[in-house]
Each structure stands twice: as C-alpha cells, then as structure tokens.
Short mmCIF file of C-alpha atoms and ligand atoms in Angstrom, two decimals:
data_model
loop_
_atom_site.label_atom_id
_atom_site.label_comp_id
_atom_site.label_asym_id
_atom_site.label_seq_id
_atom_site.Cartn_x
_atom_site.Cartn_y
_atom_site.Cartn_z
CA UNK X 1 0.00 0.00 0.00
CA UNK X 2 1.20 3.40 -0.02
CA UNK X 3 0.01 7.39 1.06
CA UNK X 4 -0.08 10.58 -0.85
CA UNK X 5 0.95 13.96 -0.55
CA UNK X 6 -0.97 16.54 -3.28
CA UNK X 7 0.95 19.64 -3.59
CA UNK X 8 -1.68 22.45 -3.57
CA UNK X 9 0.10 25.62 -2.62
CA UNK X 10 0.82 27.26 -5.68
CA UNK X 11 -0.52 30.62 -6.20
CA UNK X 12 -2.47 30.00 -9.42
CA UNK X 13 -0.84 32.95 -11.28
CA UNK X 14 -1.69 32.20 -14.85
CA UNK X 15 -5.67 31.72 -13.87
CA UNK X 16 -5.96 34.95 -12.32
CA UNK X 17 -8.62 36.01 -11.87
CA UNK X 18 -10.37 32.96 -11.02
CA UNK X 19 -7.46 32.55 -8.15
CA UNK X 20 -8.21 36.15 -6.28
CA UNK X 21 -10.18 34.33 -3.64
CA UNK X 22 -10.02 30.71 -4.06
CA UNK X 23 -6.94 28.44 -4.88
CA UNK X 24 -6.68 26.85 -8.26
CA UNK X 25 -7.56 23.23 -6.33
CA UNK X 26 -10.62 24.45 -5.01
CA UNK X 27 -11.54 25.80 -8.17
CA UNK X 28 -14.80 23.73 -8.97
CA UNK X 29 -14.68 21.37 -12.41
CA UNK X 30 -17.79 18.97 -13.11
CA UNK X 31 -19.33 20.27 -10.20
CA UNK X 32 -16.80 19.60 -7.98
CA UNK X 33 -13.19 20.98 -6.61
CA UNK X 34 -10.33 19.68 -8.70
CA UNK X 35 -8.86 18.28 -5.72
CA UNK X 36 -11.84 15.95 -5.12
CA UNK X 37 -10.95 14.47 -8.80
CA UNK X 38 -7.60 13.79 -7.92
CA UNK X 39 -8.75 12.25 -4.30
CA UNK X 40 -11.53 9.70 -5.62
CA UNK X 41 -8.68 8.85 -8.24
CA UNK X 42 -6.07 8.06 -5.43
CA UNK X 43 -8.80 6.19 -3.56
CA UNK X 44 -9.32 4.06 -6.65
CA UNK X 45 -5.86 3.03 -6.77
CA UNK X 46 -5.68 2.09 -2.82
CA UNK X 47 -4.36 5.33 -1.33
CA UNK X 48 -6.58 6.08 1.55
CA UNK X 49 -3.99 8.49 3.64
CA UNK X 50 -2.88 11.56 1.83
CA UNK X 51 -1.47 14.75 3.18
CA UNK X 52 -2.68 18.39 1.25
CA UNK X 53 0.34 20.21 1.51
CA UNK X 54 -0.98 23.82 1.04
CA UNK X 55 0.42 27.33 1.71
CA UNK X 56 -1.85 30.14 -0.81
CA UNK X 57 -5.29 30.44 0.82
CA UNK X 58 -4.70 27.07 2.80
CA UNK X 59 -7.84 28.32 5.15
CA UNK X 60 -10.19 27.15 2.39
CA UNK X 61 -9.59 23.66 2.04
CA UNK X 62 -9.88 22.55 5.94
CA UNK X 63 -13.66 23.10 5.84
CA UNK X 64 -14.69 21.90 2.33
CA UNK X 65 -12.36 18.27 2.91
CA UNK X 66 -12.27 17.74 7.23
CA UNK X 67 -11.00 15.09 8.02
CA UNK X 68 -11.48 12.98 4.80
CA UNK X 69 -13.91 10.58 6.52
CA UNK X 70 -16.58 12.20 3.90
CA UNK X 71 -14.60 10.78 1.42
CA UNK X 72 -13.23 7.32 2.99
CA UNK X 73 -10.41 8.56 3.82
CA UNK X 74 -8.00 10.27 5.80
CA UNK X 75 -6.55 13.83 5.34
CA UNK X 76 -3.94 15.37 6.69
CA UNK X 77 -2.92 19.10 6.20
CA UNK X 78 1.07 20.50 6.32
CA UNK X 79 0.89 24.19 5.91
CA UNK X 80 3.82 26.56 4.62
CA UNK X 81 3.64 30.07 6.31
CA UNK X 82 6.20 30.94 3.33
CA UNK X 83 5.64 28.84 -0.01
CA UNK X 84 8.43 26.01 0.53
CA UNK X 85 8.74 25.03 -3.36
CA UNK X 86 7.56 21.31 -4.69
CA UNK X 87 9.97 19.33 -2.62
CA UNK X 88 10.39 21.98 0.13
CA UNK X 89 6.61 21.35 0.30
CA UNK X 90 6.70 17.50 0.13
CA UNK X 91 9.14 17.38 2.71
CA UNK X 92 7.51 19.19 4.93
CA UNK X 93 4.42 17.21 4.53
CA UNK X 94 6.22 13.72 4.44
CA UNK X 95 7.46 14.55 7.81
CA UNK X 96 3.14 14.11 8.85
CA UNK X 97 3.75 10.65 7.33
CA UNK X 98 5.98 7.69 8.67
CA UNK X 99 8.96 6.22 6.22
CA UNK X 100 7.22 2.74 6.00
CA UNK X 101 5.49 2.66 2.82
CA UNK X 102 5.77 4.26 -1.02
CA UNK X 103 4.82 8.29 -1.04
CA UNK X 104 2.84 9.06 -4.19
CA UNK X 105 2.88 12.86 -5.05
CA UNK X 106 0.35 15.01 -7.16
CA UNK X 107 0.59 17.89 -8.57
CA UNK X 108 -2.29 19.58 -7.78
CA UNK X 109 -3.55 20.91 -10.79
CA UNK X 110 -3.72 17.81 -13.22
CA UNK X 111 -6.37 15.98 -14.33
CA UNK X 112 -5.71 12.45 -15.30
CA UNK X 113 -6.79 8.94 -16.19
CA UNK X 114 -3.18 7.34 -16.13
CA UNK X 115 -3.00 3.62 -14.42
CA UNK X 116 -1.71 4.66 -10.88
CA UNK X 117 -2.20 1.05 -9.72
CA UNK X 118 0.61 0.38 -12.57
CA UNK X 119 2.69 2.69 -12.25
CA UNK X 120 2.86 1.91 -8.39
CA UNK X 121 3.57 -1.65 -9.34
CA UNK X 122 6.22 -0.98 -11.89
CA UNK X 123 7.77 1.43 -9.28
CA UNK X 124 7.91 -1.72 -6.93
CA UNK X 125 8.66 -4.20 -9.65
CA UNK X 126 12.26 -2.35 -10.64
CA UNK X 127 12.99 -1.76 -6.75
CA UNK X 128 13.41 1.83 -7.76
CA UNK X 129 13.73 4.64 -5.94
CA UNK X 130 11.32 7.04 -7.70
CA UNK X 131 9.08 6.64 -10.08
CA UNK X 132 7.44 9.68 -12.36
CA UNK X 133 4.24 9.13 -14.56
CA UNK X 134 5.38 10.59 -18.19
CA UNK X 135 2.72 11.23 -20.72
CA UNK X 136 3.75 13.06 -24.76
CA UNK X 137 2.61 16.05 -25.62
CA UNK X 138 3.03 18.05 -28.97
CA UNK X 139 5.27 21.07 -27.17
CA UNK X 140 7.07 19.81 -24.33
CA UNK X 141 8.74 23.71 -23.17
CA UNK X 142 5.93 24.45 -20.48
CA UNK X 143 6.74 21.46 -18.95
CA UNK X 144 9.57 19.29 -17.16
CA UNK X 145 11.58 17.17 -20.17
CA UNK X 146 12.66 13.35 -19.49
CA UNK X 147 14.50 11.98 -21.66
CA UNK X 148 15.00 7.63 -20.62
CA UNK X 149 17.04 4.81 -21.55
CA UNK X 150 14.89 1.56 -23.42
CA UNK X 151 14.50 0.11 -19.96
CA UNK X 152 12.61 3.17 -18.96
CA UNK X 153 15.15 4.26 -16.93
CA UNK X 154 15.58 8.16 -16.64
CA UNK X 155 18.72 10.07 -18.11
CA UNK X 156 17.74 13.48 -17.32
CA UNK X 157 15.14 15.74 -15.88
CA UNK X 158 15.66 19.19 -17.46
CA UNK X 159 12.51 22.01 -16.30
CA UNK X 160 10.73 23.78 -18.44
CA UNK X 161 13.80 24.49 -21.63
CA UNK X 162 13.64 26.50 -25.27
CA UNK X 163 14.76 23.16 -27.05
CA UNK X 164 13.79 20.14 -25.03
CA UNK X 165 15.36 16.92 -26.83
CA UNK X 166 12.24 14.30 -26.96
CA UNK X 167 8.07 15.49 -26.07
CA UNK X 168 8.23 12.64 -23.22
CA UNK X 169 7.51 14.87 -20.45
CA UNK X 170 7.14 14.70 -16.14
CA UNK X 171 3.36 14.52 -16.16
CA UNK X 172 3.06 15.54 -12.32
CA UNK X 173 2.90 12.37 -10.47
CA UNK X 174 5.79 10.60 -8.51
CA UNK X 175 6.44 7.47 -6.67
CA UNK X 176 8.65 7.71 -3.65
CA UNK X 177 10.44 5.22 -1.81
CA UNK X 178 10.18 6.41 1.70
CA UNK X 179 13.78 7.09 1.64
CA UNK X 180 14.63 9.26 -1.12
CA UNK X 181 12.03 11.77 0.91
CA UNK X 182 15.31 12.23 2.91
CA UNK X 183 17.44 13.35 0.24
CA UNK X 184 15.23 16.95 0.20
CA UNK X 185 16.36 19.28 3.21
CA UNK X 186 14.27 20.28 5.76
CA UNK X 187 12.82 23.64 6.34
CA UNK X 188 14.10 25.24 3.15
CA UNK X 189 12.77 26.25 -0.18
CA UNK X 190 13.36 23.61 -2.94
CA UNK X 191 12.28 22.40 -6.34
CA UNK X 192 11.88 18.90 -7.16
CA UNK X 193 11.86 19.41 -10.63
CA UNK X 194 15.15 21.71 -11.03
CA UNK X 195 17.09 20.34 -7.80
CA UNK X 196 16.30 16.92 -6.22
CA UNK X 197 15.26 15.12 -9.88
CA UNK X 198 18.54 16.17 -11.62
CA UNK X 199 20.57 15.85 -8.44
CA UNK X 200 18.85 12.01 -7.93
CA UNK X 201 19.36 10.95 -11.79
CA UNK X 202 22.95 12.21 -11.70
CA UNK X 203 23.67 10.65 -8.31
CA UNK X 204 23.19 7.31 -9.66
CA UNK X 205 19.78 7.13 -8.24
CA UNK X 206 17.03 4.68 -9.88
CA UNK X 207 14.78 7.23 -11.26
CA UNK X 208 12.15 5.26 -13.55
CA UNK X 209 9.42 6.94 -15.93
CA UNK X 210 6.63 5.10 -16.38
CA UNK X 211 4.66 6.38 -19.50
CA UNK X 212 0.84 6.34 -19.34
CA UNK X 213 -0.97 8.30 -22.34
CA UNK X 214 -4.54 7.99 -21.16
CA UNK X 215 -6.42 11.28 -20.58
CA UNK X 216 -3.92 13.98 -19.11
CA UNK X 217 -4.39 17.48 -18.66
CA UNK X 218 -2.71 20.79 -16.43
CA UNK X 219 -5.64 22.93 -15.48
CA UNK X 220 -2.86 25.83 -15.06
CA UNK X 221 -4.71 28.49 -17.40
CA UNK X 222 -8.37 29.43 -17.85
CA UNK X 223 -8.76 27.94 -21.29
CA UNK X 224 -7.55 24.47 -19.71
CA UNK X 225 -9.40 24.49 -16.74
CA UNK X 226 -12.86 24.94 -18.72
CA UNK X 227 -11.51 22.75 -20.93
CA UNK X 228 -10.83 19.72 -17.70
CA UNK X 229 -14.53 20.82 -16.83
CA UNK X 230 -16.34 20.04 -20.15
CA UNK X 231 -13.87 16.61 -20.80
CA UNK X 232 -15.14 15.42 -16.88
CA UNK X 233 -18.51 16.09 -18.12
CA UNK X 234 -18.87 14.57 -21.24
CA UNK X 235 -17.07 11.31 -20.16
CA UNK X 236 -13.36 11.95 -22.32
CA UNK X 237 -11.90 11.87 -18.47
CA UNK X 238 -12.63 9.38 -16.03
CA UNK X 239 -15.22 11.49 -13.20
CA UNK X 240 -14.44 8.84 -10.29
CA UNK X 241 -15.44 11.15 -7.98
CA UNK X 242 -18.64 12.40 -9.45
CA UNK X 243 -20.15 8.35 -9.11
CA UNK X 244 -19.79 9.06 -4.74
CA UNK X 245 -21.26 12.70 -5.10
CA UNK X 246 -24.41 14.19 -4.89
CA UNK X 247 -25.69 14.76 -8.34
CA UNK X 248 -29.26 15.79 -9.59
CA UNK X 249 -28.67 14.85 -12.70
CA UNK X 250 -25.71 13.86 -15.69
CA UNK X 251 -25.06 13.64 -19.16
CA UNK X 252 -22.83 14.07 -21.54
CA UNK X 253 -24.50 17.80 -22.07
CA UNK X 254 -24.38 18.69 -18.71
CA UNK X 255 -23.76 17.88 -14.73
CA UNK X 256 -26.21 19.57 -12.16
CA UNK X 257 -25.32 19.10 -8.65
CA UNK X 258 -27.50 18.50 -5.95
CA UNK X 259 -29.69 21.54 -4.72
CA UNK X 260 -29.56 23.05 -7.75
CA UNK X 261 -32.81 24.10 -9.25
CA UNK X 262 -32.93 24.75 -12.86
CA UNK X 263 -36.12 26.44 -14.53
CA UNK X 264 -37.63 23.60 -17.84
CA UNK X 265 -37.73 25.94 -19.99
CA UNK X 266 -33.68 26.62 -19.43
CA UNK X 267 -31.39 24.78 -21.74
CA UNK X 268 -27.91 23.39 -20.61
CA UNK X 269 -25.63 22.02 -23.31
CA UNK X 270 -22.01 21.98 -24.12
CA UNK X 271 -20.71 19.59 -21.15
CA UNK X 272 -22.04 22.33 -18.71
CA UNK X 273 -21.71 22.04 -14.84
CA UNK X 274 -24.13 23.77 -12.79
CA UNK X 275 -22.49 24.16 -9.02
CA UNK X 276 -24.68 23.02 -5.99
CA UNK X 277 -28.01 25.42 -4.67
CA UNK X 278 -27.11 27.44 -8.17
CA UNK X 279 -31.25 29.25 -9.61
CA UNK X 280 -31.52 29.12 -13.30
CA UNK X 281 -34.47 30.79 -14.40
CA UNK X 282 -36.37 30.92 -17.51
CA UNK X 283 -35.66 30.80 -20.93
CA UNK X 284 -31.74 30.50 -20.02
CA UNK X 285 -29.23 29.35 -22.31
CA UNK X 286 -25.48 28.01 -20.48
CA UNK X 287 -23.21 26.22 -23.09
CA UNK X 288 -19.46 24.65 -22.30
CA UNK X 289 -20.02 26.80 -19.51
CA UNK X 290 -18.74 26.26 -15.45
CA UNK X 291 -21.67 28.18 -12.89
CA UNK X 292 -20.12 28.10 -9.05
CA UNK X 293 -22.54 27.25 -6.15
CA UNK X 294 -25.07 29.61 -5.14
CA UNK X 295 -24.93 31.08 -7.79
CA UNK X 296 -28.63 33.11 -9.32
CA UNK X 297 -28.60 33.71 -13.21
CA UNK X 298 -31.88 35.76 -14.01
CA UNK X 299 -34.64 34.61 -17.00
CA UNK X 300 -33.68 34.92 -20.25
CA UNK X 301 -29.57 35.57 -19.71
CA UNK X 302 -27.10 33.27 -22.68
CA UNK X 303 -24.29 31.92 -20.69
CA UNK X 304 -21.59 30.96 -23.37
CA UNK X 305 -17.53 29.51 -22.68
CA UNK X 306 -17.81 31.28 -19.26
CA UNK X 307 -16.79 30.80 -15.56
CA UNK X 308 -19.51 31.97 -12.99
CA UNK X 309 -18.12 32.16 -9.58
CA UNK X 310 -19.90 31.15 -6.40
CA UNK X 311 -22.85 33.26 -5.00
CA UNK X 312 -22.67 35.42 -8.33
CA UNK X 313 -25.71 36.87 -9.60
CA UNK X 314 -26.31 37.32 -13.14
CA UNK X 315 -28.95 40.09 -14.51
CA UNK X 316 -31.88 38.69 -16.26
CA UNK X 317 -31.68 39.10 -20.18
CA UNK X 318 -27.45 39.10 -20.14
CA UNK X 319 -25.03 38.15 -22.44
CA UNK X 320 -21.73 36.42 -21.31
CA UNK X 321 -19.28 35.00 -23.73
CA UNK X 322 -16.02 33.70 -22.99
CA UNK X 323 -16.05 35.42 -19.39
CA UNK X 324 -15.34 35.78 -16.03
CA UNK X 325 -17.96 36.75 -13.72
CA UNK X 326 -17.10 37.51 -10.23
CA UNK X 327 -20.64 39.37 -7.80
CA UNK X 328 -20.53 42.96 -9.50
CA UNK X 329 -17.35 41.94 -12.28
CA UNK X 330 -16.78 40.88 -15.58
CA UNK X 331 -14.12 40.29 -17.24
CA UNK X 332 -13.08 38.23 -21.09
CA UNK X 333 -11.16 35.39 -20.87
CA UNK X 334 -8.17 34.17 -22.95
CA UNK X 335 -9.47 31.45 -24.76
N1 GDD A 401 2.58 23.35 -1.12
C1 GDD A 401 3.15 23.95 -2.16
N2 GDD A 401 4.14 24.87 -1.94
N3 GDD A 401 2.75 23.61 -3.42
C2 GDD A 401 3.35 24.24 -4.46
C3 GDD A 401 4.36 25.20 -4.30
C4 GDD A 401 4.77 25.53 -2.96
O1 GDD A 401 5.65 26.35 -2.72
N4 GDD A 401 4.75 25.63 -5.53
C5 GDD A 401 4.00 24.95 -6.43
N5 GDD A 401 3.14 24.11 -5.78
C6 GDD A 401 2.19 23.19 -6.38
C7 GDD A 401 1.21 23.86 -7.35
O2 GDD A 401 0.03 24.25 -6.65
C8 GDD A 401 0.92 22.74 -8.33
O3 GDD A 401 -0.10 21.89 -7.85
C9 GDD A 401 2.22 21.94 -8.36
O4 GDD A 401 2.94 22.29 -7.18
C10 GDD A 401 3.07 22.24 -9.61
O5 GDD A 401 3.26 23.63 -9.72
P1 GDD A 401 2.87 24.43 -11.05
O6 GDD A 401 3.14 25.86 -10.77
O7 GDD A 401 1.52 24.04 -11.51
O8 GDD A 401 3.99 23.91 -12.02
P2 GDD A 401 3.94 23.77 -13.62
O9 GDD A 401 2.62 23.37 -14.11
O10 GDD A 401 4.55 24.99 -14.20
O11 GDD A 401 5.00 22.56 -13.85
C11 GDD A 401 4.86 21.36 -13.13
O12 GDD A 401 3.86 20.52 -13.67
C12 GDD A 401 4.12 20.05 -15.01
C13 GDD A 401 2.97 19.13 -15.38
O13 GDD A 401 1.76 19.77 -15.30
C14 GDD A 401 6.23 20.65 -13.15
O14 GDD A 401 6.16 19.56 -12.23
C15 GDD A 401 6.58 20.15 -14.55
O15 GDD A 401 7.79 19.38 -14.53
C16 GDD A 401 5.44 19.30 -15.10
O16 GDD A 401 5.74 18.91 -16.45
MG1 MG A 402 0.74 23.19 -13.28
#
C-alpha cells in the first residue's frame, strides 16, 4: 500500500482572476473541486492516507475536505507560512507521514486517467527509488523534459527548456520510496523538478518513468481548466469522484449538482456544470459553460464559454461569452 501527498500551494498565477479568492484546487470542475478528482482517483488506486500540503489560501480547504472521513479517507494538512517550493513542500508534509510505505505525489492541478495502480507496481517491480508518470505532448517547453534509456530508466530531468530533446515529459505524479524523501532538506525552499530530480538521476539514483498516455491534462490556465470541466462532463476523463457525489442529474450535455434548481424551460448544453443550490431561471441558455454554487442567473440571460463564480448573480436578459464573472465583475477570458 502506499500514502499521498498533493501539492496544492501554488498561487495560481496564470488563472488569475479565477485565483483572487479561491486556490486553483478548489476551483470547482464537473461540479466539484479539482482536488476531489484527484482524491476519488487516489482512492481508486488504494491510497486512503494523503497529506494536502498547502500554503496560498490554505484556510479554504480545511472546511470543504475535514478530516477525509466524507470521502473514505484520511486527510492530513502541512501548511507553509512561506511557499516552501515542490519538494520543500513535500518534505515538509512527508514529515506528517511515517517512512514505511511508497509516497505518491500530485501535482495539484492535473487531471488524469493514467493507471496509478501500474505505475505503483512498476515502481515496486524495478525496486526503484522514484518513479514519475510521463505522458507526450506536442510542445514539451511548459513542462519538465525526461528523456530515458529503453529500460525506462531516466537520463535526465531538465525544467521547463527552449529546445527540449524528446516530447516525453514529467506529467506531475511521482512514486517515492520512503527514503529518497530524505534526500530533500528540511525547512528550506526547494524544487523537485530543477534540484532533487537532476541531483537524484545524476547521483546514480534509480529514477524510472513510467509512461501512461490515457487522458492527461494541467488545469494551469483558464482555457484548460474549462476545458478539464467540459472533458469530466462529457465522459473523455474518467469522473471517479462524481459516481460518490451528490448529483441531480448527468449527461454528456451537462452535470447539475444536488440543490440546484434549474427552470424547464432553461437549456444546458455543451458539457455544462451547474455548481450546488445554483437558480436558473427561464428561458436560459449556459453552453461549455462552469456556474459556481449559489450562484442566481436571471430569465432569459445566454451563458456561453464562461466561468460563474460562487454566490454570483447574473442580470436577467445578459449576455456572457467567454467570461469571467465575479458578484458585480466581468471580465473576457483568454481562450
Ligand atoms: N505546497 C506547495 N508549496 N505547493 C506548491 C508550491 C509551494 O511552494 N509551488 C508549487 N506548488 C504546487 C502547485 O500548486 C501545483 O499543484 C504543483 O505544485 C506544480 O506547480 P505548477 O506551478 O503548476 O507547475 P507547472 O505546471 O509549471 O509545472 C509542473 O507541472 C508540469 C505538469 O503539469 C512541473 O512539475 C513540470 O515538470 C510538469 O511537467
Ligand atoms: Mg501546473
């Protein structure tokens, strides 16, 4: 068996504005927080224990998640006062965690369908010491570029470069044996991806990649995010965690979330999610749209590409394309 650690402390910069007040992980997709995807899919692959390691806005998560027990599980929380980095931030929460079992780490702003059952056996089958889910992409500089031998064994981890020499990239999700945790100092700011992976792979360390193409996807930027949304939605990503929620009703058009009351004569299309207690009222239109909780959207307003945040009310007769609405402010999108 193993626990997880799901690093959720970044500040969200590149999906301002939807970060002002809520942290890209709490940021809801299919009706629910991104990090409740990427629990349910830890869950599914035996991981029960998992520590959120957060630092931006860390208030917000402690009453949405408790104590996991909601969930079948159990939660702990590691908080930064100062952002620590990726692996100052798994350190610090490894040290909630005891050295007797495999540490499985998310990034906490990826969607995916990848085999974590596999790659958590391959990790164990090649005794190695960590082992990083890889997935291909068609421009590999955004991300974190590993290059392997044909055993699968990794030559080099080299962060986010202009020319990176194969599109096999770091996909966000690592197996640690307990061990290797001890490699990252304590107490100081540190990242995995430009210190401890190239410092383990040239050490001699047995850094394996274990490439999974299935459904993958980095809800860092607005476009992506609505993008994660509508592919939860209409079934392209596994929604584990939408079969143990509370959901009026699902399709492929559309996800409505308990408590939510939507007028029949309002039409919902486009992989919609409508957020819990949300009032749609007559005559509305939403399309490939997110609406928050709580949120009131008056009769006869067109809701197109948008992102309506919680408790948000929406004039009757708008028009919203490709926005951001936040109470009294709008603003377009980059998508
Ligand atoms: N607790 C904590 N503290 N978490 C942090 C901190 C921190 O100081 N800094 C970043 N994180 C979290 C973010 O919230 C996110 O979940 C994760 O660490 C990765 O940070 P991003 O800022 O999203 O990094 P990225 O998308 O540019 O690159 C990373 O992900 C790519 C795949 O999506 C790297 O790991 C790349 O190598 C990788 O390819
Ligand atoms: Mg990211």
């Amino acid at each position: 068996m193993a626990v997880g650690i799901l690093l959720v402390g970044g500040f969200g910069t590149r999906l301002m504005p939807l970060t002002r007040h809520t942290p890209k992980p709490m940021l809801p997709v299919a009706g629910l927080p991104v990090t409740q995807h990427q629990l349910a899919m830890a869950r599914n692959a035996g991981i029960t224990t998992v520590v959120l390691a957060t630092s931006y806005l860390s208030e917000v998560f402690i009453p949405y998640f408790g104590d996991g027990s909601k969930f079948g599980m159990k939660l702990l929380y590691a908080v930064e006062k100062e952002p620590l980095g990726t692996g100052g931030a798994i350190r610090n929460a490894a040290d909630l965690l005891g050295r007797d079992e495999s540490i499985v780490i998310f990034n906490g702003d990826v969607l995916s369908s990848h085999n974590l059952r596999g790659q958590i056996d391959f990790h164990d089958k090649n005794s190695a010491d960590v082992t990083l889910h890889l997935t291909q992409v068609d421009d590999a500089r955004a991300y974190g570029c590993v290059p392997m031998d044909s055993n699968g064994r990794v030559t080099a981890f080299l962060e986010k470069m202009e020319n990176p020499p194969t599109n096999t990239i770091n996909a966000g999700c690592y197996v640690f044996s307990p061990s290797v945790i001890d490699e990252i100092a304590p107490n100081t700011v540190v990242s995995i991806e430009r210190e401890t992976f190239p410092h383990l792979v040239s050490s001699g360390k047995k850094v394996f990649g274990y490439l999974d193409q299935s459904y993958w996807l980095d809800i860092g930027t607005p476009k992506a995010l609505m993008q994660g949304s509508r592919d939860l939605v209409s079934g392209v990503a596994d929604a584990l965690a939408l079969r143990d929620a509370k959901v009026l009703s699902h399709s492929p058009q559309s996800v409505v979330m308990d408590g939510a009351k939507i007028d029949t004569s309002a039409t919902i299309s486009g992989a919609s999610a409508i957020g819990p207690g949300s009032i749609i009222g007559a005559g509305v239109h939403i399309d490939g749209s997110i609406i928050g909780s709580d949120v009131v959207i008056g009769e006869g307003a067109t809701i197109t590409d948008s992102f309506i945040a919680s408790g948000t009310h929406i004039e009757k007769n708008s028009q919203i394309s490709g926005s951001y609405c936040e109470k009294g402010e709008i603003s377009l999108l980059n998508l």
